[in-house]
Amino acid sequence: MIEANRLSQVQYAENFSDIHPPFETKDAALVEANRCLFCYDAPCMKSCPTSIDVPKFIKQIATENVKGSAHTIFSSNIMGAGCSKVCPVEKLCEGACVYNFMEEEPISIARLQRYSTEKAMSANWQLFKRKESTGKKVAIVGAGPAGLSCAHVLSREGIDVTIFEKENKGGGLMTYGIAAYKVTPQFCEAEVNYILGIGGIEIKYEQELGKNISLTDLQKEYDAVYLAIGVGLARQLEIPGEELEGVEDAIKFIYDIRDKGFDKVAVGDKVAVIGMGMTAIDAATQAKRLGAKEVTMLYRRTKEEMPCTQHELDIAMLDGCEIIWLASPKEIKGVDGKVNEIICSIMKLGEPDASGRRSPVDTGETFSLVVNMVIKAAGQMPFEALVDEFKIQNSKGKINITDSATNIPGVFAGGDCVNGGKEVVDAVQAGKDGAKAILDFINKNQNH
Ligand code: SF4
C-alpha cells in the first residue's frame, strides 16, 4: 500500500534530524581545530574543488578568530556553509587529510567549516564589500550554486546582476534535490539570503528561459549572460509499465518531502529504487525514514562502479536498505493501474565503455520483486532542446565551453549544464570561473 502519514511527528523528527550534528560546544571545536597539523602544501586544500585554505581557516578557529575563518572559507566558496553539510568530504578534503595515512581519524574539516560559517550566517556578518557600481549589467539564468557563486563574485566587482530563476526559491538542487536530513529548506533559504546580503543581485523568480525570457532579449539588455541552468529532466527507464501509478521520479519525491512535509508524502510498503548515485541514496534512505517497510536499491553494475561514495552506501545500509547489484529493470507490472511487481534482468559486466567503466551486459536471465512503489533515480538529462533552440554548441545537451565561454559571444555557461551533474562544490567553482571570464570580457569590450 502507498500511504502518507505513516509515523508520528516525534518519529519523523528523529528520522530526519541532522545527520552530521554540529559541535556541541566551542571547546569541542577548539579541541578538534588544535588536532590539525597545519600541513605545508596541505593535501586537504588541494583536493577541494574551490581550493579553500583549510589549514588557514582551522588555525583561525584555533585562535578564536571565527570571523576571519568564515572570511577565509567564503573567499573561496560563498556556499561554504551548505557545502559543509552536503560535500562528499570523505572523497575530498577529509579523504585527503594526512591523518588517514597515520590510520587515525581525519580532521573533521566539514564540521569545523560548519562551525564558523553557521556563526557568520546567524550573526549576518557581511564579510565582503561590493565595489562601487560600474554600470555594467549581467544576466544569470539559474539561481543554483553556479549562478549564485558567479553572481557574488560579479557583485563584489561592482557589476549589477539579475538572476532569472524558473522555480520560486533559489538554491537550485541544494534546495530541491538533497535529502532533508542533510540540509533543511529553511537553511537553504537562509543561505541564499546571506549571499544576496552583499547587494547588487536581484533574483526574478518563476522566469524560465525559453518560456518567459529569451536568450536574444537577455543579450540585448545585458553586457553578458551566464547560463547556469543545471540539468533537469529525469532520465526515463523506457520500459513497459513506467506510466503506472506508484512510479515516481526521485527528484520529485525528494522535492515533495521538502516542500510538503514528511507526513504529506506517500510512500509504499515495498519500494524499489533504480540507480546508485547520490540522488538514489537520498531517495532510498528517505523512503525508509518515511516508514517504508522494505527498500531495495537496484543497480545494473557492481559496487566497484557505483557513483555514490562508500559513506553514502553505508548510510543506506544502516537505514536497512537492501542492495541488488547487476540488476537492470526490464518491466514494471501492475494491477488496476498500480505497481505491484518489477521484473529485472540479471546483468554481468562486459568490456569497459568510453568512460573506462565496464558496461553491463544482459545475461538473459531475470528475477522479480513484489513492490508497490518504484522510484527512478537513473540520472537526469540536460536541456538538449533548449540549447539546440539557441544554437549553443553542445554535446548530448551538455553545453560546450572554452574558459567558460560558449560559442555565442557574450554568453557564458557553467555548472551542471556543462558537466552533466557533479557536486555543489564543483558548481561553485564553475561560477567563480564564469565570473572571471565575464569580467575579462567586459573589460576587453570596454577598452575597444
Ligand atoms: Fe590539517 Fe589534515 Fe589538512 Fe593537514 S591535511 S592541514 S592535518 S586538515
Short mmCIF file of C-alpha atoms and ligand atoms in Angstrom, two decimals:
data_model
loop_
_atom_site.label_atom_id
_atom_site.label_comp_id
_atom_site.label_asym_id
_atom_site.label_seq_id
_atom_site.Cartn_x
_atom_site.Cartn_y
_atom_site.Cartn_z
CA MET A 1 0.00 0.00 0.00
CA ILE A 2 1.17 3.52 -0.72
CA GLU A 3 0.22 5.95 2.01
CA ALA A 4 1.31 9.13 3.75
CA ASN A 5 1.44 9.90 7.46
CA ARG A 6 2.86 6.51 8.48
CA LEU A 7 4.76 7.75 11.53
CA SER A 8 4.28 10.06 14.49
CA GLN A 9 5.70 13.59 14.43
CA VAL A 10 8.27 12.50 17.02
CA GLN A 11 9.44 9.66 14.77
CA TYR A 12 9.66 11.98 11.74
CA ALA A 13 11.69 14.46 13.77
CA GLU A 14 14.03 11.67 14.89
CA ASN A 15 14.40 10.12 11.43
CA PHE A 16 15.11 13.43 9.73
CA SER A 17 17.34 15.04 12.33
CA ASP A 18 20.71 16.44 11.27
CA ILE A 19 22.90 13.57 10.07
CA HIS A 20 26.13 15.46 10.83
CA PRO A 21 25.38 17.33 14.06
CA PRO A 22 27.46 20.43 14.77
CA PHE A 23 29.98 20.69 17.61
CA GLU A 24 28.05 20.99 20.84
CA THR A 25 30.43 23.44 22.46
CA LYS A 26 33.06 25.94 21.47
CA ASP A 27 35.62 23.86 23.37
CA ALA A 28 34.85 20.80 21.26
CA ALA A 29 35.54 22.83 18.10
CA LEU A 30 38.76 24.22 19.60
CA VAL A 31 40.00 20.76 20.57
CA GLU A 32 39.36 19.47 17.03
CA ALA A 33 40.96 22.55 15.44
CA ASN A 34 44.04 22.05 17.59
CA ARG A 35 44.47 18.49 16.30
CA CYS A 36 45.22 19.92 12.83
CA LEU A 37 48.90 19.75 11.84
CA PHE A 38 48.54 22.84 9.61
CA CYS A 39 50.40 20.97 6.88
CA TYR A 40 52.56 22.80 4.39
CA ASP A 41 51.22 22.22 0.86
CA ALA A 42 48.12 20.79 2.54
CA PRO A 43 46.52 17.89 0.64
CA CYS A 44 43.08 18.76 2.05
CA MET A 45 43.22 22.15 0.34
CA LYS A 46 44.41 20.64 -2.94
CA SER A 47 41.51 18.21 -3.01
CA CYS A 48 38.90 20.94 -2.52
CA PRO A 49 37.46 21.93 -5.93
CA THR A 50 37.17 25.53 -4.65
CA SER A 51 40.65 25.44 -3.05
CA ILE A 52 39.52 26.59 0.40
CA ASP A 53 42.62 27.31 2.50
CA VAL A 54 41.77 24.62 5.05
CA PRO A 55 44.82 24.91 7.37
CA LYS A 56 44.36 28.69 7.46
CA PHE A 57 40.68 28.62 8.43
CA ILE A 58 41.30 25.88 11.01
CA LYS A 59 44.17 27.91 12.50
CA GLN A 60 41.83 30.91 12.70
CA ILE A 61 39.29 28.80 14.59
CA ALA A 62 42.04 27.54 16.90
CA THR A 63 43.00 31.15 17.68
CA GLU A 64 39.33 32.05 18.20
CA ASN A 65 39.19 34.24 15.11
CA VAL A 66 35.89 32.82 13.87
CA LYS A 67 35.08 35.83 11.70
CA GLY A 68 38.46 35.53 9.99
CA SER A 69 37.94 31.83 9.40
CA ALA A 70 34.49 32.44 7.85
CA HIS A 71 36.08 35.05 5.59
CA THR A 72 38.76 32.56 4.51
CA ILE A 73 36.10 29.97 3.64
CA PHE A 74 33.69 32.32 1.89
CA SER A 75 36.50 33.96 -0.15
CA SER A 76 36.91 30.64 -1.92
CA ASN A 77 33.41 29.28 -1.63
CA ILE A 78 30.45 31.53 -0.93
CA MET A 79 28.34 28.40 -0.35
CA GLY A 80 30.83 27.13 2.20
CA ALA A 81 28.06 26.72 4.78
CA GLY A 82 25.95 24.48 2.56
CA CYS A 83 28.98 22.60 1.28
CA SER A 84 29.96 21.78 4.87
CA LYS A 85 26.72 19.79 5.04
CA VAL A 86 26.47 18.21 1.59
CA CYS A 87 30.03 17.81 0.27
CA PRO A 88 31.23 14.20 -0.06
CA VAL A 89 34.18 15.14 2.18
CA GLU A 90 35.26 11.51 2.53
CA LYS A 91 36.42 11.63 -1.08
CA LEU A 92 37.56 15.27 -0.97
CA CYS A 93 39.25 17.19 1.89
CA GLU A 94 38.78 14.71 4.74
CA GLY A 95 39.71 11.82 2.46
CA ALA A 96 42.99 13.59 1.69
CA CYS A 97 43.85 14.56 5.29
CA VAL A 98 47.27 13.24 6.35
CA TYR A 99 45.76 11.62 9.45
CA ASN A 100 44.37 8.91 7.13
CA PHE A 101 47.95 7.79 6.46
CA MET A 102 48.59 7.53 10.19
CA GLU A 103 45.46 5.41 10.46
CA GLU A 104 43.82 7.95 12.67
CA GLU A 105 40.54 9.80 12.25
CA PRO A 106 40.95 12.65 9.75
CA ILE A 107 40.29 16.17 10.97
CA SER A 108 36.55 16.92 10.93
CA ILE A 109 37.04 19.64 8.35
CA ALA A 110 33.36 19.82 7.39
CA ARG A 111 32.21 20.25 10.98
CA LEU A 112 34.80 22.95 11.58
CA GLN A 113 33.72 24.67 8.38
CA ARG A 114 30.13 24.43 9.56
CA TYR A 115 31.12 25.86 12.94
CA SER A 116 32.41 29.14 11.54
CA THR A 117 30.10 29.57 8.54
CA GLU A 118 26.94 28.99 10.59
CA LYS A 119 28.13 31.58 13.10
CA ALA A 120 28.70 34.02 10.23
CA MET A 121 25.25 33.36 8.80
CA SER A 122 23.36 33.54 12.08
CA ALA A 123 25.13 36.79 13.06
CA ASN A 124 24.77 38.03 9.44
CA TRP A 125 28.42 39.04 9.25
CA GLN A 126 28.68 40.57 5.77
CA LEU A 127 32.36 39.94 5.13
CA PHE A 128 32.64 41.36 1.61
CA LYS A 129 32.13 44.88 0.42
CA ARG A 130 30.73 45.49 -3.01
CA LYS A 131 32.77 47.90 -5.12
CA GLU A 132 31.06 50.99 -6.47
CA SER A 133 28.67 50.16 -9.31
CA THR A 134 30.39 50.06 -12.70
CA GLY A 135 27.07 50.47 -14.51
CA LYS A 136 27.63 47.11 -16.20
CA LYS A 137 24.84 44.53 -16.08
CA VAL A 138 24.99 40.77 -16.26
CA ALA A 139 22.06 38.35 -16.57
CA ILE A 140 22.38 34.94 -14.96
CA VAL A 141 19.96 32.15 -15.74
CA GLY A 142 19.52 29.87 -12.73
CA ALA A 143 19.84 30.63 -9.00
CA GLY A 144 21.59 27.37 -8.14
CA PRO A 145 25.14 27.10 -6.77
CA ALA A 146 26.85 28.04 -10.07
CA GLY A 147 24.58 31.05 -10.65
CA LEU A 148 24.81 32.33 -7.07
CA SER A 149 28.57 31.91 -6.92
CA CYS A 150 29.02 33.73 -10.23
CA ALA A 151 26.65 36.48 -9.08
CA HIS A 152 28.52 37.03 -5.81
CA VAL A 153 31.92 37.42 -7.48
CA LEU A 154 30.48 39.80 -10.09
CA SER A 155 28.66 41.86 -7.49
CA ARG A 156 31.86 42.19 -5.46
CA GLU A 157 33.37 43.81 -8.57
CA GLY A 158 30.53 46.36 -8.87
CA ILE A 159 28.54 44.58 -11.59
CA ASP A 160 24.73 44.73 -11.33
CA VAL A 161 23.41 41.19 -11.53
CA THR A 162 19.92 39.95 -12.34
CA ILE A 163 19.27 36.25 -11.85
CA PHE A 164 16.34 34.63 -13.64
CA GLU A 165 15.13 31.54 -11.78
CA LYS A 166 12.40 29.22 -13.01
CA GLU A 167 11.37 27.99 -9.54
CA ASN A 168 10.01 30.16 -6.76
CA LYS A 169 13.04 29.64 -4.48
CA GLY A 170 16.78 29.99 -5.02
CA GLY A 171 19.46 27.40 -4.30
CA GLY A 172 18.87 25.03 -7.23
CA LEU A 173 19.44 21.37 -6.45
CA MET A 174 20.66 22.34 -2.98
CA THR A 175 17.11 23.49 -2.24
CA TYR A 176 15.23 20.99 -4.36
CA GLY A 177 17.24 17.80 -4.66
CA ILE A 178 19.05 16.88 -1.44
CA ALA A 179 17.82 14.79 1.48
CA ALA A 180 16.16 16.76 4.27
CA TYR A 181 18.43 15.20 6.91
CA LYS A 182 21.43 16.86 5.22
CA VAL A 183 20.06 20.37 4.65
CA THR A 184 16.68 21.79 5.58
CA PRO A 185 14.66 24.07 3.28
CA GLN A 186 14.98 26.78 5.98
CA PHE A 187 18.76 26.54 5.88
CA CYS A 188 18.80 26.76 2.06
CA GLU A 189 16.65 29.88 2.15
CA ALA A 190 18.88 31.47 4.81
CA GLU A 191 21.97 30.68 2.73
CA VAL A 192 20.52 32.30 -0.40
CA ASN A 193 19.55 35.40 1.63
CA TYR A 194 23.02 35.56 3.17
CA ILE A 195 24.62 35.50 -0.29
CA LEU A 196 22.26 38.24 -1.50
CA GLY A 197 23.22 40.31 1.55
CA ILE A 198 26.13 41.82 -0.41
CA GLY A 199 23.63 43.80 -2.53
CA GLY A 200 23.64 44.37 -6.27
CA ILE A 201 21.98 40.99 -7.01
CA GLU A 202 18.30 40.72 -7.83
CA ILE A 203 16.56 37.37 -8.32
CA LYS A 204 13.48 37.29 -10.55
CA TYR A 205 11.59 34.10 -9.74
CA GLU A 206 9.38 31.97 -11.98
CA GLN A 207 11.25 33.13 -15.05
CA GLU A 208 12.15 30.27 -17.34
CA LEU A 209 14.47 30.51 -20.29
CA GLY A 210 12.61 29.70 -23.49
CA LYS A 211 9.26 30.46 -21.82
CA ASN A 212 9.24 33.80 -20.03
CA ILE A 213 12.62 35.05 -21.17
CA SER A 214 14.63 34.60 -24.36
CA LEU A 215 18.35 34.50 -24.78
CA THR A 216 18.15 37.12 -27.55
CA ASP A 217 16.41 39.60 -25.22
CA LEU A 218 18.94 38.97 -22.46
CA GLN A 219 21.80 39.54 -24.91
CA LYS A 220 20.26 42.86 -25.94
CA GLU A 221 19.64 44.09 -22.41
CA TYR A 222 22.79 42.91 -20.63
CA ASP A 223 26.54 43.19 -21.14
CA ALA A 224 26.92 39.42 -20.72
CA VAL A 225 24.80 36.37 -19.97
CA TYR A 226 25.76 33.40 -17.76
CA LEU A 227 23.83 30.17 -18.19
CA ALA A 228 23.66 28.07 -15.04
CA ILE A 229 20.53 26.15 -15.96
CA GLY A 230 21.60 22.83 -14.45
CA VAL A 231 20.19 19.52 -15.57
CA GLY A 232 16.56 18.93 -15.05
CA LEU A 233 14.64 16.24 -16.75
CA ALA A 234 14.67 12.80 -15.15
CA ARG A 235 16.05 10.11 -17.40
CA GLN A 236 13.27 7.72 -18.35
CA LEU A 237 13.72 3.98 -17.94
CA GLU A 238 11.93 3.38 -21.24
CA ILE A 239 10.47 0.09 -20.10
CA PRO A 240 6.85 -1.12 -20.08
CA GLY A 241 4.86 -0.08 -17.04
CA GLU A 242 6.68 3.19 -16.42
CA GLU A 243 3.33 5.05 -16.55
CA LEU A 244 1.77 3.04 -13.71
CA GLU A 245 0.64 4.72 -10.50
CA GLY A 246 3.41 4.33 -7.94
CA VAL A 247 6.32 5.01 -10.35
CA GLU A 248 7.97 8.26 -9.30
CA ASP A 249 10.93 10.40 -10.20
CA ALA A 250 13.46 10.65 -7.34
CA ILE A 251 13.97 14.40 -7.64
CA LYS A 252 10.22 14.97 -7.41
CA PHE A 253 9.99 12.63 -4.42
CA ILE A 254 12.85 14.42 -2.64
CA TYR A 255 11.39 17.79 -3.51
CA ASP A 256 7.92 16.86 -2.21
CA ILE A 257 9.40 15.79 1.14
CA ARG A 258 10.98 19.23 1.49
CA ASP A 259 8.06 21.16 0.09
CA LYS A 260 5.01 19.40 1.56
CA GLY A 261 6.37 17.99 4.81
CA PHE A 262 7.18 14.46 5.97
CA ASP A 263 3.62 13.40 6.83
CA LYS A 264 2.19 14.53 3.48
CA VAL A 265 4.35 12.39 1.20
CA ALA A 266 3.03 8.95 0.37
CA VAL A 267 5.45 6.03 0.37
CA GLY A 268 4.97 2.35 -0.43
CA ASP A 269 5.39 -0.62 1.92
CA LYS A 270 7.85 -2.13 -0.53
CA VAL A 271 9.88 0.29 -2.58
CA ALA A 272 12.38 -0.31 -5.39
CA VAL A 273 14.85 2.49 -6.13
CA ILE A 274 16.57 2.41 -9.52
CA GLY A 275 20.13 3.77 -9.52
CA MET A 276 23.06 4.08 -7.14
CA GLY A 277 24.03 7.75 -7.34
CA MET A 278 23.65 10.27 -4.50
CA THR A 279 20.07 11.05 -5.57
CA ALA A 280 19.18 7.34 -5.47
CA ILE A 281 20.66 7.08 -1.96
CA ASP A 282 18.80 10.21 -0.81
CA ALA A 283 15.53 8.81 -2.19
CA ALA A 284 16.02 5.31 -0.72
CA THR A 285 17.04 6.45 2.75
CA GLN A 286 14.20 8.96 2.90
CA ALA A 287 11.64 6.37 1.74
CA LYS A 288 12.82 4.21 4.64
CA ARG A 289 12.74 7.14 7.06
CA LEU A 290 9.18 7.97 5.93
CA GLY A 291 8.13 4.50 7.05
CA ALA A 292 8.57 2.15 4.05
CA LYS A 293 8.97 -1.41 5.36
CA GLU A 294 11.35 -2.63 2.63
CA VAL A 295 13.51 -0.57 0.32
CA THR A 296 15.57 -2.31 -2.36
CA MET A 297 18.11 -0.45 -4.46
CA LEU A 298 18.73 -1.90 -7.93
CA TYR A 299 21.92 -1.12 -9.82
CA ARG A 300 22.95 -2.54 -13.16
CA ARG A 301 26.66 -2.57 -12.39
CA THR A 302 28.62 -3.64 -9.28
CA LYS A 303 29.83 -1.86 -6.16
CA GLU A 304 33.12 -1.09 -7.96
CA GLU A 305 31.33 1.14 -10.46
CA MET A 306 28.70 2.77 -8.19
CA PRO A 307 28.60 6.57 -8.50
CA CYS A 308 27.85 7.21 -4.79
CA THR A 309 30.57 7.17 -2.14
CA GLN A 310 31.12 4.34 0.34
CA HIS A 311 29.95 6.71 3.08
CA GLU A 312 26.61 7.22 1.27
CA LEU A 313 26.25 3.49 0.72
CA ASP A 314 26.87 2.94 4.45
CA ILE A 315 24.04 5.38 5.29
CA ALA A 316 21.65 3.42 3.04
CA MET A 317 22.71 0.11 4.53
CA LEU A 318 22.49 1.40 8.10
CA ASP A 319 18.97 2.56 7.27
CA GLY A 320 18.20 -1.03 6.32
CA CYS A 321 18.03 -0.62 2.53
CA GLU A 322 18.76 -3.79 0.55
CA ILE A 323 21.07 -3.57 -2.45
CA ILE A 324 20.90 -5.81 -5.51
CA TRP A 325 23.87 -5.38 -7.82
CA LEU A 326 23.84 -6.31 -11.52
CA ALA A 327 20.09 -5.82 -11.79
CA SER A 328 18.50 -3.77 -14.56
CA PRO A 329 14.74 -3.04 -14.62
CA LYS A 330 13.04 -4.71 -17.58
CA GLU A 331 9.34 -4.26 -16.89
CA ILE A 332 7.06 -2.86 -14.20
CA LYS A 333 3.80 -4.73 -13.79
CA GLY A 334 0.61 -3.53 -12.14
CA VAL A 335 -2.90 -4.36 -11.08
CA ASP A 336 -5.68 -1.81 -11.59
CA GLY A 337 -3.12 0.67 -12.90
CA LYS A 338 -0.98 0.43 -9.74
CA VAL A 339 2.52 -1.02 -9.44
CA ASN A 340 2.77 -4.48 -7.87
CA GLU A 341 5.90 -6.06 -9.35
CA ILE A 342 9.18 -5.20 -11.01
CA ILE A 343 10.96 -7.61 -13.35
CA CYS A 344 14.73 -7.18 -13.60
CA SER A 345 17.32 -8.55 -15.99
CA ILE A 346 20.35 -10.13 -14.35
CA MET A 347 23.42 -8.45 -15.78
CA LYS A 348 27.11 -9.25 -15.95
CA LEU A 349 29.99 -6.90 -16.61
CA GLY A 350 31.37 -6.69 -20.14
CA GLU A 351 34.08 -4.55 -21.71
CA PRO A 352 34.86 -1.03 -20.42
CA ASP A 353 32.96 1.79 -22.18
CA ALA A 354 34.37 5.16 -23.31
CA SER A 355 34.46 6.39 -19.69
CA GLY A 356 36.53 3.36 -18.65
CA ARG A 357 33.67 1.78 -16.67
CA ARG A 358 32.76 -1.79 -17.55
CA SER A 359 29.43 -1.92 -19.32
CA PRO A 360 26.64 -4.15 -18.04
CA VAL A 361 25.53 -6.94 -20.38
CA ASP A 362 22.18 -8.75 -20.16
CA THR A 363 22.61 -12.43 -19.24
CA GLY A 364 19.09 -13.22 -20.48
CA GLU A 365 18.01 -14.31 -17.01
CA THR A 366 15.50 -12.38 -14.90
CA PHE A 367 14.11 -12.15 -11.39
CA SER A 368 11.14 -10.31 -9.98
CA LEU A 369 10.37 -8.34 -6.83
CA VAL A 370 6.98 -7.60 -5.31
CA VAL A 371 6.88 -3.83 -4.85
CA ASN A 372 4.21 -1.16 -4.77
CA MET A 373 6.41 1.82 -5.47
CA VAL A 374 9.29 2.37 -7.90
CA ILE A 375 11.49 5.46 -7.56
CA LYS A 376 13.57 6.31 -10.62
CA ALA A 377 16.97 7.83 -9.94
CA ALA A 378 18.74 6.80 -13.12
CA GLY A 379 20.19 10.27 -13.69
CA GLN A 380 18.97 13.47 -15.24
CA MET A 381 19.15 14.70 -18.77
CA PRO A 382 20.49 18.04 -19.88
CA PHE A 383 18.16 20.55 -21.54
CA GLU A 384 19.08 19.38 -25.04
CA ALA A 385 16.15 21.01 -26.82
CA LEU A 386 16.81 24.33 -25.11
CA VAL A 387 20.46 24.58 -26.02
CA ASP A 388 19.62 23.43 -29.56
CA GLU A 389 16.98 26.13 -29.86
CA PHE A 390 19.50 28.83 -29.04
CA LYS A 391 22.18 27.24 -31.26
CA ILE A 392 24.56 26.83 -28.33
CA GLN A 393 27.21 24.30 -29.23
CA ASN A 394 26.78 21.19 -27.12
CA SER A 395 27.41 17.50 -26.94
CA LYS A 396 24.35 15.49 -25.94
CA GLY A 397 22.86 18.60 -24.39
CA LYS A 398 25.92 19.40 -22.26
CA ILE A 399 26.97 22.92 -23.21
CA ASN A 400 30.47 23.14 -24.68
CA ILE A 401 32.64 25.90 -23.27
CA THR A 402 36.17 27.22 -23.61
CA ASP A 403 37.24 29.06 -20.47
CA SER A 404 33.55 29.36 -19.50
CA ALA A 405 32.62 30.96 -22.86
CA THR A 406 30.08 29.31 -25.18
CA ASN A 407 30.21 29.64 -28.98
CA ILE A 408 27.92 32.70 -28.73
CA PRO A 409 29.87 35.89 -27.96
CA GLY A 410 28.96 37.31 -24.55
CA VAL A 411 27.20 34.12 -23.45
CA PHE A 412 28.97 32.06 -20.79
CA ALA A 413 27.96 28.85 -19.02
CA GLY A 414 28.93 26.64 -16.12
CA GLY A 415 27.84 24.11 -13.53
CA ASP A 416 25.72 21.02 -14.17
CA CYS A 417 24.57 22.21 -17.62
CA VAL A 418 28.22 21.94 -18.69
CA ASN A 419 29.48 18.98 -16.65
CA GLY A 420 26.28 16.91 -16.75
CA GLY A 421 25.82 16.92 -12.97
CA LYS A 422 28.56 16.99 -10.36
CA GLU A 423 28.81 18.15 -6.75
CA VAL A 424 27.59 21.50 -5.40
CA VAL A 425 31.22 22.46 -4.75
CA ASP A 426 32.10 21.90 -8.43
CA ALA A 427 29.27 24.20 -9.46
CA VAL A 428 30.50 26.89 -7.05
CA GLN A 429 33.96 26.75 -8.64
CA ALA A 430 32.40 26.88 -12.13
CA GLY A 431 30.53 30.03 -11.07
CA LYS A 432 33.80 31.66 -9.96
CA ASP A 433 35.46 30.72 -13.25
CA GLY A 434 32.47 32.08 -15.16
CA ALA A 435 32.60 35.39 -13.28
CA LYS A 436 36.32 35.78 -14.05
CA ALA A 437 35.73 35.13 -17.77
CA ILE A 438 32.81 37.60 -17.80
CA LEU A 439 34.88 40.31 -16.09
CA ASP A 440 37.67 39.82 -18.66
CA PHE A 441 35.09 40.01 -21.47
CA ILE A 442 33.52 43.20 -20.11
CA ASN A 443 36.93 44.84 -19.57
CA LYS A 444 38.07 43.93 -23.06
CA ASN A 445 34.90 45.31 -24.61
CA GLN A 446 35.27 48.49 -22.57
CA ASN A 447 38.78 49.08 -23.89
CA HIS A 448 37.69 48.79 -27.52
FE1 SF4 B 1 45.03 19.70 8.90
FE2 SF4 B 1 44.58 17.25 7.80
FE3 SF4 B 1 44.64 19.43 6.23
FE4 SF4 B 1 46.91 18.57 7.38
S1 SF4 B 1 45.70 17.50 5.82
S2 SF4 B 1 46.18 20.71 7.21
S3 SF4 B 1 46.12 17.79 9.31
S4 SF4 B 1 43.16 19.01 7.85
#
